[in-house]
């Protein structure tokens, strides 16, 4: 390691009292120890904030705010941070002990970049480990060429508990979209991909838990269309946006949004949420009628079949 580097770890907390200790302990157990932890209590009422206060480590700060949503909570944490680099961790996920050490090595080797990601694994509802697909050579470490196309075919490339962000650039982009809690993270990763290179290291360094309060179900079952769809489809209708980024960026973005819309619809159908699936599909009509028709067609298939296809398409089980 060639330079000293401190990290600010931002943990948004809303009624995750059953999991916050696991998240905090995973940070405190890091092999690289130069960090601060900022937990933003977003109006929790399950005692999770009291658990945070029970820690005596002076590197942990707790910020209380009225319930405002995960985007504002994350942005609040960034605004209060003291370090140049921000790492995100959801309160129901955890890091491997080498997470920050791996990030430190990436910062040393790619000092002029703004966003870094490490591979994650998924712990399913039945406790099994799943390796999400990554459409890159094994052991990849460096810039992800054609990130949006790679992202389209990868489910383990980036998430809100696997990234490190240069604070100044994050603030320049405007941070997470205030008031949005579905698709807010995908919006930000796509925005980064349009504007700069993304560094990825193919080493599992974090765990995403699907069982925590049925988070995967809650994320797809909201009545509102996920933010990244409405935002980027609206931009793609503008000639100025297409002219600015060119087909090299906009064509992969269109493919990604179409693919995600189909998978999103399939997930809703698999959960027997056909009413929400139909509502989302119809809202897509004014944004992109072809994607709308694709999503309507998907709804003709049985729920069980779509559930099986979705799992097979996106994941491979970790070796036992």
PDB file of C-alpha atoms in Angstrom:
ATOM      1  CA  UNK A   1       0.000   0.000   0.000  1.00  0.00           C
ATOM      2  CA  UNK A   2       1.401   3.329  -1.072  1.00  0.00           C
ATOM      3  CA  UNK A   3      -0.607   5.963   0.781  1.00  0.00           C
ATOM      4  CA  UNK A   4      -2.744   6.511   3.833  1.00  0.00           C
ATOM      5  CA  UNK A   5      -6.436   6.464   3.079  1.00  0.00           C
ATOM      6  CA  UNK A   6      -9.415   6.814   5.366  1.00  0.00           C
ATOM      7  CA  UNK A   7     -12.913   5.631   4.456  1.00  0.00           C
ATOM      8  CA  UNK A   8     -16.328   6.842   5.541  1.00  0.00           C
ATOM      9  CA  UNK A   9     -18.784   3.946   5.825  1.00  0.00           C
ATOM     10  CA  UNK A  10     -22.414   5.020   5.425  1.00  0.00           C
ATOM     11  CA  UNK A  11     -25.123   2.718   6.834  1.00  0.00           C
ATOM     12  CA  UNK A  12     -28.781   3.778   6.420  1.00  0.00           C
ATOM     13  CA  UNK A  13     -30.931   2.273   9.180  1.00  0.00           C
ATOM     14  CA  UNK A  14     -34.676   1.812   9.087  1.00  0.00           C
ATOM     15  CA  UNK A  15     -36.170  -0.947  11.250  1.00  0.00           C
ATOM     16  CA  UNK A  16     -33.275  -3.335  10.753  1.00  0.00           C
ATOM     17  CA  UNK A  17     -32.608  -3.919  14.445  1.00  0.00           C
ATOM     18  CA  UNK A  18     -32.291  -7.654  13.860  1.00  0.00           C
ATOM     19  CA  UNK A  19     -29.390  -7.137  11.453  1.00  0.00           C
ATOM     20  CA  UNK A  20     -27.534  -3.916  12.285  1.00  0.00           C
ATOM     21  CA  UNK A  21     -25.177  -5.610  14.751  1.00  0.00           C
ATOM     22  CA  UNK A  22     -24.056  -8.033  12.024  1.00  0.00           C
ATOM     23  CA  UNK A  23     -23.352  -5.140   9.662  1.00  0.00           C
ATOM     24  CA  UNK A  24     -21.452  -3.093  12.254  1.00  0.00           C
ATOM     25  CA  UNK A  25     -19.390  -6.050  13.438  1.00  0.00           C
ATOM     26  CA  UNK A  26     -18.372  -6.812   9.853  1.00  0.00           C
ATOM     27  CA  UNK A  27     -16.956  -3.293   9.507  1.00  0.00           C
ATOM     28  CA  UNK A  28     -15.220  -3.345  12.879  1.00  0.00           C
ATOM     29  CA  UNK A  29     -13.604  -6.670  11.909  1.00  0.00           C
ATOM     30  CA  UNK A  30     -11.906  -5.259   8.807  1.00  0.00           C
ATOM     31  CA  UNK A  31      -8.228  -5.986   8.263  1.00  0.00           C
ATOM     32  CA  UNK A  32      -7.877  -2.329   7.219  1.00  0.00           C
ATOM     33  CA  UNK A  33      -8.880  -0.180  10.172  1.00  0.00           C
ATOM     34  CA  UNK A  34      -8.719   3.447   9.025  1.00  0.00           C
ATOM     35  CA  UNK A  35     -12.409   4.331   8.788  1.00  0.00           C
ATOM     36  CA  UNK A  36     -15.365   6.077  10.372  1.00  0.00           C
ATOM     37  CA  UNK A  37     -18.882   4.641  10.475  1.00  0.00           C
ATOM     38  CA  UNK A  38     -21.904   6.894  10.059  1.00  0.00           C
ATOM     39  CA  UNK A  39     -25.241   5.237  10.792  1.00  0.00           C
ATOM     40  CA  UNK A  40     -28.205   7.327   9.673  1.00  0.00           C
ATOM     41  CA  UNK A  41     -31.254   6.326  11.692  1.00  0.00           C
ATOM     42  CA  UNK A  42     -34.127   7.033   9.313  1.00  0.00           C
ATOM     43  CA  UNK A  43     -36.922   7.069  11.882  1.00  0.00           C
ATOM     44  CA  UNK A  44     -36.557   3.486  13.130  1.00  0.00           C
ATOM     45  CA  UNK A  45     -38.910   2.343  15.873  1.00  0.00           C
ATOM     46  CA  UNK A  46     -37.631  -1.205  16.456  1.00  0.00           C
ATOM     47  CA  UNK A  47     -34.727  -0.405  18.795  1.00  0.00           C
ATOM     48  CA  UNK A  48     -31.998  -0.623  16.169  1.00  0.00           C
ATOM     49  CA  UNK A  49     -30.738   2.842  17.069  1.00  0.00           C
ATOM     50  CA  UNK A  50     -30.285   1.743  20.696  1.00  0.00           C
ATOM     51  CA  UNK A  51     -28.111  -1.149  19.530  1.00  0.00           C
ATOM     52  CA  UNK A  52     -25.909   1.301  17.649  1.00  0.00           C
ATOM     53  CA  UNK A  53     -25.605   3.502  20.746  1.00  0.00           C
ATOM     54  CA  UNK A  54     -24.455   0.495  22.763  1.00  0.00           C
ATOM     55  CA  UNK A  55     -21.186   0.402  20.807  1.00  0.00           C
ATOM     56  CA  UNK A  56     -18.355   2.223  22.546  1.00  0.00           C
ATOM     57  CA  UNK A  57     -16.116   2.573  19.480  1.00  0.00           C
ATOM     58  CA  UNK A  58     -15.586   6.303  18.911  1.00  0.00           C
ATOM     59  CA  UNK A  59     -15.423   5.794  15.149  1.00  0.00           C
ATOM     60  CA  UNK A  60     -19.181   5.120  15.118  1.00  0.00           C
ATOM     61  CA  UNK A  61     -21.512   8.113  14.780  1.00  0.00           C
ATOM     62  CA  UNK A  62     -25.301   7.950  14.827  1.00  0.00           C
ATOM     63  CA  UNK A  63     -27.421  10.564  13.078  1.00  0.00           C
ATOM     64  CA  UNK A  64     -31.156  10.616  13.823  1.00  0.00           C
ATOM     65  CA  UNK A  65     -33.648  11.956  11.306  1.00  0.00           C
ATOM     66  CA  UNK A  66     -37.362  11.651  10.585  1.00  0.00           C
ATOM     67  CA  UNK A  67     -38.220   8.895   8.140  1.00  0.00           C
ATOM     68  CA  UNK A  68     -37.266  10.269   4.728  1.00  0.00           C
ATOM     69  CA  UNK A  69     -36.288   7.230   2.677  1.00  0.00           C
ATOM     70  CA  UNK A  70     -33.052   5.439   1.897  1.00  0.00           C
ATOM     71  CA  UNK A  71     -31.799   7.948  -0.689  1.00  0.00           C
ATOM     72  CA  UNK A  72     -31.980  10.900   1.677  1.00  0.00           C
ATOM     73  CA  UNK A  73     -30.483   8.783   4.478  1.00  0.00           C
ATOM     74  CA  UNK A  74     -27.472   7.901   2.339  1.00  0.00           C
ATOM     75  CA  UNK A  75     -27.054  11.489   1.173  1.00  0.00           C
ATOM     76  CA  UNK A  76     -27.258  12.679   4.789  1.00  0.00           C
ATOM     77  CA  UNK A  77     -24.471  10.295   5.724  1.00  0.00           C
ATOM     78  CA  UNK A  78     -22.270  11.473   2.875  1.00  0.00           C
ATOM     79  CA  UNK A  79     -22.826  15.120   3.818  1.00  0.00           C
ATOM     80  CA  UNK A  80     -21.681  14.369   7.383  1.00  0.00           C
ATOM     81  CA  UNK A  81     -18.639  12.327   6.339  1.00  0.00           C
ATOM     82  CA  UNK A  82     -15.024  13.400   6.827  1.00  0.00           C
ATOM     83  CA  UNK A  83     -13.235  11.177   4.300  1.00  0.00           C
ATOM     84  CA  UNK A  84     -12.605  11.618   0.595  1.00  0.00           C
ATOM     85  CA  UNK A  85     -13.939   8.148  -0.191  1.00  0.00           C
ATOM     86  CA  UNK A  86     -17.348   6.770   0.732  1.00  0.00           C
ATOM     87  CA  UNK A  87     -18.294   3.112   1.149  1.00  0.00           C
ATOM     88  CA  UNK A  88     -21.942   2.135   1.380  1.00  0.00           C
ATOM     89  CA  UNK A  89     -23.305  -0.755   3.436  1.00  0.00           C
ATOM     90  CA  UNK A  90     -26.973  -1.595   3.890  1.00  0.00           C
ATOM     91  CA  UNK A  91     -27.907  -2.408   7.483  1.00  0.00           C
ATOM     92  CA  UNK A  92     -28.966  -5.955   6.575  1.00  0.00           C
ATOM     93  CA  UNK A  93     -25.816  -6.858   4.619  1.00  0.00           C
ATOM     94  CA  UNK A  94     -22.244  -7.503   5.715  1.00  0.00           C
ATOM     95  CA  UNK A  95     -18.670  -7.282   4.441  1.00  0.00           C
ATOM     96  CA  UNK A  96     -15.944  -9.874   4.329  1.00  0.00           C
ATOM     97  CA  UNK A  97     -12.960  -8.892   6.534  1.00  0.00           C
ATOM     98  CA  UNK A  98     -10.878  -7.924   3.477  1.00  0.00           C
ATOM     99  CA  UNK A  99     -13.425  -5.517   1.922  1.00  0.00           C
ATOM    100  CA  UNK A 100     -11.702  -2.242   2.820  1.00  0.00           C
ATOM    101  CA  UNK A 101      -8.234  -3.658   2.207  1.00  0.00           C
ATOM    102  CA  UNK A 102      -9.304  -4.641  -1.311  1.00  0.00           C
ATOM    103  CA  UNK A 103     -10.777  -1.187  -1.869  1.00  0.00           C
ATOM    104  CA  UNK A 104      -7.580   0.419  -0.623  1.00  0.00           C
ATOM    105  CA  UNK A 105      -5.544  -1.564  -3.145  1.00  0.00           C
ATOM    106  CA  UNK A 106      -7.861  -0.458  -5.969  1.00  0.00           C
ATOM    107  CA  UNK A 107      -7.511   3.188  -4.941  1.00  0.00           C
ATOM    108  CA  UNK A 108      -3.734   2.799  -4.973  1.00  0.00           C
ATOM    109  CA  UNK A 109      -3.684   1.192  -8.417  1.00  0.00           C
ATOM    110  CA  UNK A 110      -6.387   3.351 -10.046  1.00  0.00           C
ATOM    111  CA  UNK A 111      -5.951   6.733  -8.319  1.00  0.00           C
ATOM    112  CA  UNK A 112      -7.708   8.859 -10.943  1.00  0.00           C
ATOM    113  CA  UNK A 113     -11.026   7.006 -10.933  1.00  0.00           C
ATOM    114  CA  UNK A 114     -14.231   7.767  -9.068  1.00  0.00           C
ATOM    115  CA  UNK A 115     -16.161   4.536  -8.504  1.00  0.00           C
ATOM    116  CA  UNK A 116     -14.989   1.065  -7.474  1.00  0.00           C
ATOM    117  CA  UNK A 117     -16.876  -2.170  -6.910  1.00  0.00           C
ATOM    118  CA  UNK A 118     -16.099  -5.611  -5.494  1.00  0.00           C
ATOM    119  CA  UNK A 119     -18.008  -8.765  -6.281  1.00  0.00           C
ATOM    120  CA  UNK A 120     -20.733  -9.834  -3.844  1.00  0.00           C
ATOM    121  CA  UNK A 121     -22.454 -13.079  -2.990  1.00  0.00           C
ATOM    122  CA  UNK A 122     -26.109 -13.617  -2.126  1.00  0.00           C
ATOM    123  CA  UNK A 123     -27.477 -15.468   0.874  1.00  0.00           C
ATOM    124  CA  UNK A 124     -30.882 -16.797  -0.171  1.00  0.00           C
ATOM    125  CA  UNK A 125     -33.978 -17.052   1.999  1.00  0.00           C
ATOM    126  CA  UNK A 126     -33.086 -20.661   2.847  1.00  0.00           C
ATOM    127  CA  UNK A 127     -29.514 -19.750   3.794  1.00  0.00           C
ATOM    128  CA  UNK A 128     -27.784 -21.047   0.673  1.00  0.00           C
ATOM    129  CA  UNK A 129     -24.916 -19.106  -0.875  1.00  0.00           C
ATOM    130  CA  UNK A 130     -25.436 -17.989  -4.467  1.00  0.00           C
ATOM    131  CA  UNK A 131     -22.798 -16.530  -6.774  1.00  0.00           C
ATOM    132  CA  UNK A 132     -24.481 -13.948  -9.024  1.00  0.00           C
ATOM    133  CA  UNK A 133     -23.315 -14.050 -12.623  1.00  0.00           C
ATOM    134  CA  UNK A 134     -20.543 -11.701 -13.763  1.00  0.00           C
ATOM    135  CA  UNK A 135     -19.900 -11.570 -17.514  1.00  0.00           C
ATOM    136  CA  UNK A 136     -16.177 -10.903 -17.194  1.00  0.00           C
ATOM    137  CA  UNK A 137     -13.074 -13.119 -17.157  1.00  0.00           C
ATOM    138  CA  UNK A 138     -12.423 -14.762 -13.792  1.00  0.00           C
ATOM    139  CA  UNK A 139     -10.319 -12.543 -11.569  1.00  0.00           C
ATOM    140  CA  UNK A 140     -10.970  -9.371 -13.576  1.00  0.00           C
ATOM    141  CA  UNK A 141      -9.423  -6.345 -11.902  1.00  0.00           C
ATOM    142  CA  UNK A 142      -9.668  -2.993 -13.613  1.00  0.00           C
ATOM    143  CA  UNK A 143     -11.889  -0.938 -15.882  1.00  0.00           C
ATOM    144  CA  UNK A 144     -15.071  -2.619 -17.089  1.00  0.00           C
ATOM    145  CA  UNK A 145     -15.217  -1.880 -20.791  1.00  0.00           C
ATOM    146  CA  UNK A 146     -18.753  -1.405 -22.119  1.00  0.00           C
ATOM    147  CA  UNK A 147     -20.032  -1.403 -18.546  1.00  0.00           C
ATOM    148  CA  UNK A 148     -23.733  -1.073 -19.356  1.00  0.00           C
ATOM    149  CA  UNK A 149     -23.713  -4.070 -21.704  1.00  0.00           C
ATOM    150  CA  UNK A 150     -21.759  -6.070 -19.118  1.00  0.00           C
ATOM    151  CA  UNK A 151     -24.193  -4.944 -16.419  1.00  0.00           C
ATOM    152  CA  UNK A 152     -27.085  -6.183 -18.557  1.00  0.00           C
ATOM    153  CA  UNK A 153     -25.728  -9.724 -18.384  1.00  0.00           C
ATOM    154  CA  UNK A 154     -24.335  -9.608 -14.833  1.00  0.00           C
ATOM    155  CA  UNK A 155     -26.068  -9.702 -11.474  1.00  0.00           C
ATOM    156  CA  UNK A 156     -22.979  -9.577  -9.289  1.00  0.00           C
ATOM    157  CA  UNK A 157     -21.205  -6.548 -10.702  1.00  0.00           C
ATOM    158  CA  UNK A 158     -22.304  -3.808  -8.328  1.00  0.00           C
ATOM    159  CA  UNK A 159     -24.783  -3.021  -5.563  1.00  0.00           C
ATOM    160  CA  UNK A 160     -25.193  -0.541  -2.725  1.00  0.00           C
ATOM    161  CA  UNK A 161     -23.099  -2.666  -0.331  1.00  0.00           C
ATOM    162  CA  UNK A 162     -20.209  -3.330  -2.713  1.00  0.00           C
ATOM    163  CA  UNK A 163     -19.090   0.124  -3.834  1.00  0.00           C
ATOM    164  CA  UNK A 164     -16.614   2.833  -2.935  1.00  0.00           C
ATOM    165  CA  UNK A 165     -17.239   6.337  -4.283  1.00  0.00           C
ATOM    166  CA  UNK A 166     -15.064   9.418  -4.473  1.00  0.00           C
ATOM    167  CA  UNK A 167     -17.031  11.900  -2.394  1.00  0.00           C
ATOM    168  CA  UNK A 168     -16.372  14.972  -4.541  1.00  0.00           C
ATOM    169  CA  UNK A 169     -17.542  13.260  -7.738  1.00  0.00           C
ATOM    170  CA  UNK A 170     -20.582  11.762  -6.005  1.00  0.00           C
ATOM    171  CA  UNK A 171     -21.623  15.249  -4.916  1.00  0.00           C
ATOM    172  CA  UNK A 172     -21.047  16.589  -8.433  1.00  0.00           C
ATOM    173  CA  UNK A 173     -23.504  13.994  -9.765  1.00  0.00           C
ATOM    174  CA  UNK A 174     -26.079  15.009  -7.169  1.00  0.00           C
ATOM    175  CA  UNK A 175     -25.984  11.826  -5.074  1.00  0.00           C
ATOM    176  CA  UNK A 176     -28.906   9.446  -4.777  1.00  0.00           C
ATOM    177  CA  UNK A 177     -32.240  10.840  -6.035  1.00  0.00           C
ATOM    178  CA  UNK A 178     -34.091  12.230  -3.026  1.00  0.00           C
ATOM    179  CA  UNK A 179     -37.444  10.627  -2.326  1.00  0.00           C
ATOM    180  CA  UNK A 180     -36.754   7.505  -4.393  1.00  0.00           C
ATOM    181  CA  UNK A 181     -36.456   4.050  -2.799  1.00  0.00           C
ATOM    182  CA  UNK A 182     -36.813   1.726  -5.794  1.00  0.00           C
ATOM    183  CA  UNK A 183     -34.284   1.805  -8.603  1.00  0.00           C
ATOM    184  CA  UNK A 184     -32.405   4.651  -6.913  1.00  0.00           C
ATOM    185  CA  UNK A 185     -29.173   2.671  -6.816  1.00  0.00           C
ATOM    186  CA  UNK A 186     -29.475   1.449 -10.417  1.00  0.00           C
ATOM    187  CA  UNK A 187     -30.048   5.045 -11.476  1.00  0.00           C
ATOM    188  CA  UNK A 188     -26.770   6.085  -9.870  1.00  0.00           C
ATOM    189  CA  UNK A 189     -24.690   3.234 -11.316  1.00  0.00           C
ATOM    190  CA  UNK A 190     -26.040   3.963 -14.810  1.00  0.00           C
ATOM    191  CA  UNK A 191     -25.300   7.660 -14.369  1.00  0.00           C
ATOM    192  CA  UNK A 192     -21.711   6.840 -13.412  1.00  0.00           C
ATOM    193  CA  UNK A 193     -21.424   4.488 -16.398  1.00  0.00           C
ATOM    194  CA  UNK A 194     -22.527   7.241 -18.772  1.00  0.00           C
ATOM    195  CA  UNK A 195     -19.984   9.700 -17.424  1.00  0.00           C
ATOM    196  CA  UNK A 196     -16.897   7.776 -16.295  1.00  0.00           C
ATOM    197  CA  UNK A 197     -15.128   4.411 -16.102  1.00  0.00           C
ATOM    198  CA  UNK A 198     -16.067   1.941 -13.369  1.00  0.00           C
ATOM    199  CA  UNK A 199     -13.393  -0.195 -11.696  1.00  0.00           C
ATOM    200  CA  UNK A 200     -14.339  -3.750 -10.715  1.00  0.00           C
ATOM    201  CA  UNK A 201     -12.430  -6.469  -8.860  1.00  0.00           C
ATOM    202  CA  UNK A 202     -13.777  -9.998  -9.231  1.00  0.00           C
ATOM    203  CA  UNK A 203     -13.275 -11.052  -5.625  1.00  0.00           C
ATOM    204  CA  UNK A 204     -16.232 -11.717  -3.331  1.00  0.00           C
ATOM    205  CA  UNK A 205     -16.078  -9.160  -0.528  1.00  0.00           C
ATOM    206  CA  UNK A 206     -19.666  -8.632   0.640  1.00  0.00           C
ATOM    207  CA  UNK A 207     -22.837 -10.597   1.381  1.00  0.00           C
ATOM    208  CA  UNK A 208     -26.286  -9.501   0.249  1.00  0.00           C
ATOM    209  CA  UNK A 209     -29.018 -11.094   2.362  1.00  0.00           C
ATOM    210  CA  UNK A 210     -32.308 -11.795   0.619  1.00  0.00           C
ATOM    211  CA  UNK A 211     -34.063 -13.024   3.762  1.00  0.00           C
ATOM    212  CA  UNK A 212     -34.027  -9.796   5.737  1.00  0.00           C
ATOM    213  CA  UNK A 213     -37.663  -8.739   6.099  1.00  0.00           C
ATOM    214  CA  UNK A 214     -38.357 -10.118   2.614  1.00  0.00           C
ATOM    215  CA  UNK A 215     -36.434  -7.179   1.130  1.00  0.00           C
ATOM    216  CA  UNK A 216     -36.467  -8.603  -2.416  1.00  0.00           C
ATOM    217  CA  UNK A 217     -40.264  -8.773  -2.369  1.00  0.00           C
ATOM    218  CA  UNK A 218     -40.741  -5.258  -1.009  1.00  0.00           C
ATOM    219  CA  UNK A 219     -38.381  -3.769  -3.592  1.00  0.00           C
ATOM    220  CA  UNK A 220     -40.353  -4.980  -6.608  1.00  0.00           C
ATOM    221  CA  UNK A 221     -43.912  -4.771  -5.249  1.00  0.00           C
ATOM    222  CA  UNK A 222     -44.306  -1.006  -5.010  1.00  0.00           C
ATOM    223  CA  UNK A 223     -46.935   0.669  -7.156  1.00  0.00           C
ATOM    224  CA  UNK A 224     -44.531   3.273  -8.521  1.00  0.00           C
ATOM    225  CA  UNK A 225     -42.409   2.435 -11.551  1.00  0.00           C
ATOM    226  CA  UNK A 226     -38.759   2.029 -10.443  1.00  0.00           C
ATOM    227  CA  UNK A 227     -36.971   5.346 -10.798  1.00  0.00           C
ATOM    228  CA  UNK A 228     -34.259   4.298 -13.247  1.00  0.00           C
ATOM    229  CA  UNK A 229     -36.899   3.335 -15.838  1.00  0.00           C
ATOM    230  CA  UNK A 230     -38.812   6.608 -15.743  1.00  0.00           C
ATOM    231  CA  UNK A 231     -35.667   8.759 -15.547  1.00  0.00           C
ATOM    232  CA  UNK A 232     -33.597   7.251 -18.348  1.00  0.00           C
ATOM    233  CA  UNK A 233     -36.447   6.424 -20.716  1.00  0.00           C
ATOM    234  CA  UNK A 234     -37.500  10.067 -20.447  1.00  0.00           C
ATOM    235  CA  UNK A 235     -33.960  11.212 -21.236  1.00  0.00           C
ATOM    236  CA  UNK A 236     -33.666   8.845 -24.195  1.00  0.00           C
ATOM    237  CA  UNK A 237     -36.634  10.601 -25.786  1.00  0.00           C
ATOM    238  CA  UNK A 238     -34.613  13.832 -25.853  1.00  0.00           C
ATOM    239  CA  UNK A 239     -32.420  14.441 -28.911  1.00  0.00           C
ATOM    240  CA  UNK A 240     -29.923  16.430 -26.856  1.00  0.00           C
ATOM    241  CA  UNK A 241     -29.287  13.448 -24.564  1.00  0.00           C
ATOM    242  CA  UNK A 242     -28.745  11.069 -27.487  1.00  0.00           C
ATOM    243  CA  UNK A 243     -26.464  13.576 -29.206  1.00  0.00           C
ATOM    244  CA  UNK A 244     -24.403  14.129 -26.063  1.00  0.00           C
ATOM    245  CA  UNK A 245     -23.684  10.473 -25.335  1.00  0.00           C
ATOM    246  CA  UNK A 246     -23.978   8.954 -28.815  1.00  0.00           C
ATOM    247  CA  UNK A 247     -25.059   5.468 -29.817  1.00  0.00           C
ATOM    248  CA  UNK A 248     -22.020   3.987 -28.060  1.00  0.00           C
ATOM    249  CA  UNK A 249     -23.713   4.786 -24.741  1.00  0.00           C
ATOM    250  CA  UNK A 250     -27.407   5.113 -25.555  1.00  0.00           C
ATOM    251  CA  UNK A 251     -27.805   1.809 -27.418  1.00  0.00           C
ATOM    252  CA  UNK A 252     -26.474  -0.260 -24.462  1.00  0.00           C
ATOM    253  CA  UNK A 253     -28.655   1.826 -22.140  1.00  0.00           C
ATOM    254  CA  UNK A 254     -31.756   0.981 -24.180  1.00  0.00           C
ATOM    255  CA  UNK A 255     -30.848  -2.717 -24.129  1.00  0.00           C
ATOM    256  CA  UNK A 256     -30.273  -2.628 -20.386  1.00  0.00           C
ATOM    257  CA  UNK A 257     -33.590  -0.934 -19.632  1.00  0.00           C
ATOM    258  CA  UNK A 258     -35.514  -3.344 -21.856  1.00  0.00           C
ATOM    259  CA  UNK A 259     -33.845  -6.358 -20.256  1.00  0.00           C
ATOM    260  CA  UNK A 260     -34.447  -5.024 -16.751  1.00  0.00           C
ATOM    261  CA  UNK A 261     -38.079  -4.220 -17.496  1.00  0.00           C
ATOM    262  CA  UNK A 262     -38.678  -7.793 -18.664  1.00  0.00           C
ATOM    263  CA  UNK A 263     -36.939  -9.247 -15.589  1.00  0.00           C
ATOM    264  CA  UNK A 264     -38.821  -6.833 -13.326  1.00  0.00           C
ATOM    265  CA  UNK A 265     -42.124  -7.950 -14.842  1.00  0.00           C
ATOM    266  CA  UNK A 266     -41.141 -11.610 -14.534  1.00  0.00           C
ATOM    267  CA  UNK A 267     -40.292 -11.093 -10.852  1.00  0.00           C
ATOM    268  CA  UNK A 268     -43.697  -9.538 -10.182  1.00  0.00           C
ATOM    269  CA  UNK A 269     -45.515 -12.351 -11.994  1.00  0.00           C
ATOM    270  CA  UNK A 270     -43.481 -14.965 -10.119  1.00  0.00           C
ATOM    271  CA  UNK A 271     -44.690 -13.324  -6.887  1.00  0.00           C
ATOM    272  CA  UNK A 272     -48.309 -13.390  -8.135  1.00  0.00           C
ATOM    273  CA  UNK A 273     -48.368  -9.585  -8.331  1.00  0.00           C
ATOM    274  CA  UNK A 274     -49.986  -9.443 -11.767  1.00  0.00           C
ATOM    275  CA  UNK A 275     -51.903  -6.270 -10.974  1.00  0.00           C
ATOM    276  CA  UNK A 276     -48.712  -4.342 -10.217  1.00  0.00           C
ATOM    277  CA  UNK A 277     -46.988  -5.924 -13.240  1.00  0.00           C
ATOM    278  CA  UNK A 278     -49.789  -4.736 -15.503  1.00  0.00           C
ATOM    279  CA  UNK A 279     -49.768  -1.237 -14.005  1.00  0.00           C
ATOM    280  CA  UNK A 280     -45.998  -0.928 -14.465  1.00  0.00           C
ATOM    281  CA  UNK A 281     -46.207  -2.222 -18.037  1.00  0.00           C
ATOM    282  CA  UNK A 282     -48.871   0.310 -18.957  1.00  0.00           C
ATOM    283  CA  UNK A 283     -46.832   3.138 -17.430  1.00  0.00           C
ATOM    284  CA  UNK A 284     -43.962   2.087 -19.665  1.00  0.00           C
ATOM    285  CA  UNK A 285     -46.134   2.663 -22.739  1.00  0.00           C
ATOM    286  CA  UNK A 286     -45.610   6.436 -22.776  1.00  0.00           C
ATOM    287  CA  UNK A 287     -41.869   5.921 -22.235  1.00  0.00           C
ATOM    288  CA  UNK A 288     -41.171   3.099 -24.682  1.00  0.00           C
ATOM    289  CA  UNK A 289     -44.039   1.249 -26.313  1.00  0.00           C
ATOM    290  CA  UNK A 290     -41.845  -1.632 -27.512  1.00  0.00           C
ATOM    291  CA  UNK A 291     -40.689  -2.408 -23.977  1.00  0.00           C
ATOM    292  CA  UNK A 292     -44.298  -2.109 -22.858  1.00  0.00           C
ATOM    293  CA  UNK A 293     -45.374  -4.761 -25.379  1.00  0.00           C
ATOM    294  CA  UNK A 294     -42.526  -7.068 -24.279  1.00  0.00           C
ATOM    295  CA  UNK A 295     -43.656  -6.767 -20.666  1.00  0.00           C
ATOM    296  CA  UNK A 296     -47.284  -7.411 -21.568  1.00  0.00           C
ATOM    297  CA  UNK A 297     -46.261 -10.524 -23.502  1.00  0.00           C
ATOM    298  CA  UNK A 298     -44.320 -11.864 -20.496  1.00  0.00           C
ATOM    299  CA  UNK A 299     -47.528 -11.748 -18.457  1.00  0.00           C
ATOM    300  CA  UNK A 300     -49.017 -14.548 -20.552  1.00  0.00           C
ATOM    301  CA  UNK A 301     -46.655 -17.061 -18.931  1.00  0.00           C
ATOM    302  CA  UNK A 302     -47.385 -19.005 -15.700  1.00  0.00           C
ATOM    303  CA  UNK A 303     -45.965 -17.634 -12.452  1.00  0.00           C
ATOM    304  CA  UNK A 304     -44.048 -20.801 -11.557  1.00  0.00           C
ATOM    305  CA  UNK A 305     -42.345 -20.964 -14.952  1.00  0.00           C
ATOM    306  CA  UNK A 306     -41.203 -17.348 -14.753  1.00  0.00           C
ATOM    307  CA  UNK A 307     -39.853 -17.918 -11.252  1.00  0.00           C
ATOM    308  CA  UNK A 308     -37.721 -20.835 -12.426  1.00  0.00           C
ATOM    309  CA  UNK A 309     -36.496 -19.048 -15.550  1.00  0.00           C
ATOM    310  CA  UNK A 310     -35.552 -15.939 -13.590  1.00  0.00           C
ATOM    311  CA  UNK A 311     -33.447 -17.867 -11.094  1.00  0.00           C
ATOM    312  CA  UNK A 312     -31.727 -19.899 -13.810  1.00  0.00           C
ATOM    313  CA  UNK A 313     -31.041 -16.775 -15.873  1.00  0.00           C
ATOM    314  CA  UNK A 314     -29.438 -14.691 -13.157  1.00  0.00           C
ATOM    315  CA  UNK A 315     -27.724 -16.937 -10.650  1.00  0.00           C
ATOM    316  CA  UNK A 316     -25.444 -19.884 -10.197  1.00  0.00           C
ATOM    317  CA  UNK A 317     -25.192 -21.634  -6.868  1.00  0.00           C
ATOM    318  CA  UNK A 318     -21.919 -21.347  -5.012  1.00  0.00           C
ATOM    319  CA  UNK A 319     -19.793 -24.496  -4.923  1.00  0.00           C
ATOM    320  CA  UNK A 320     -20.463 -26.614  -1.833  1.00  0.00           C
TER     321      UNK A 320
END
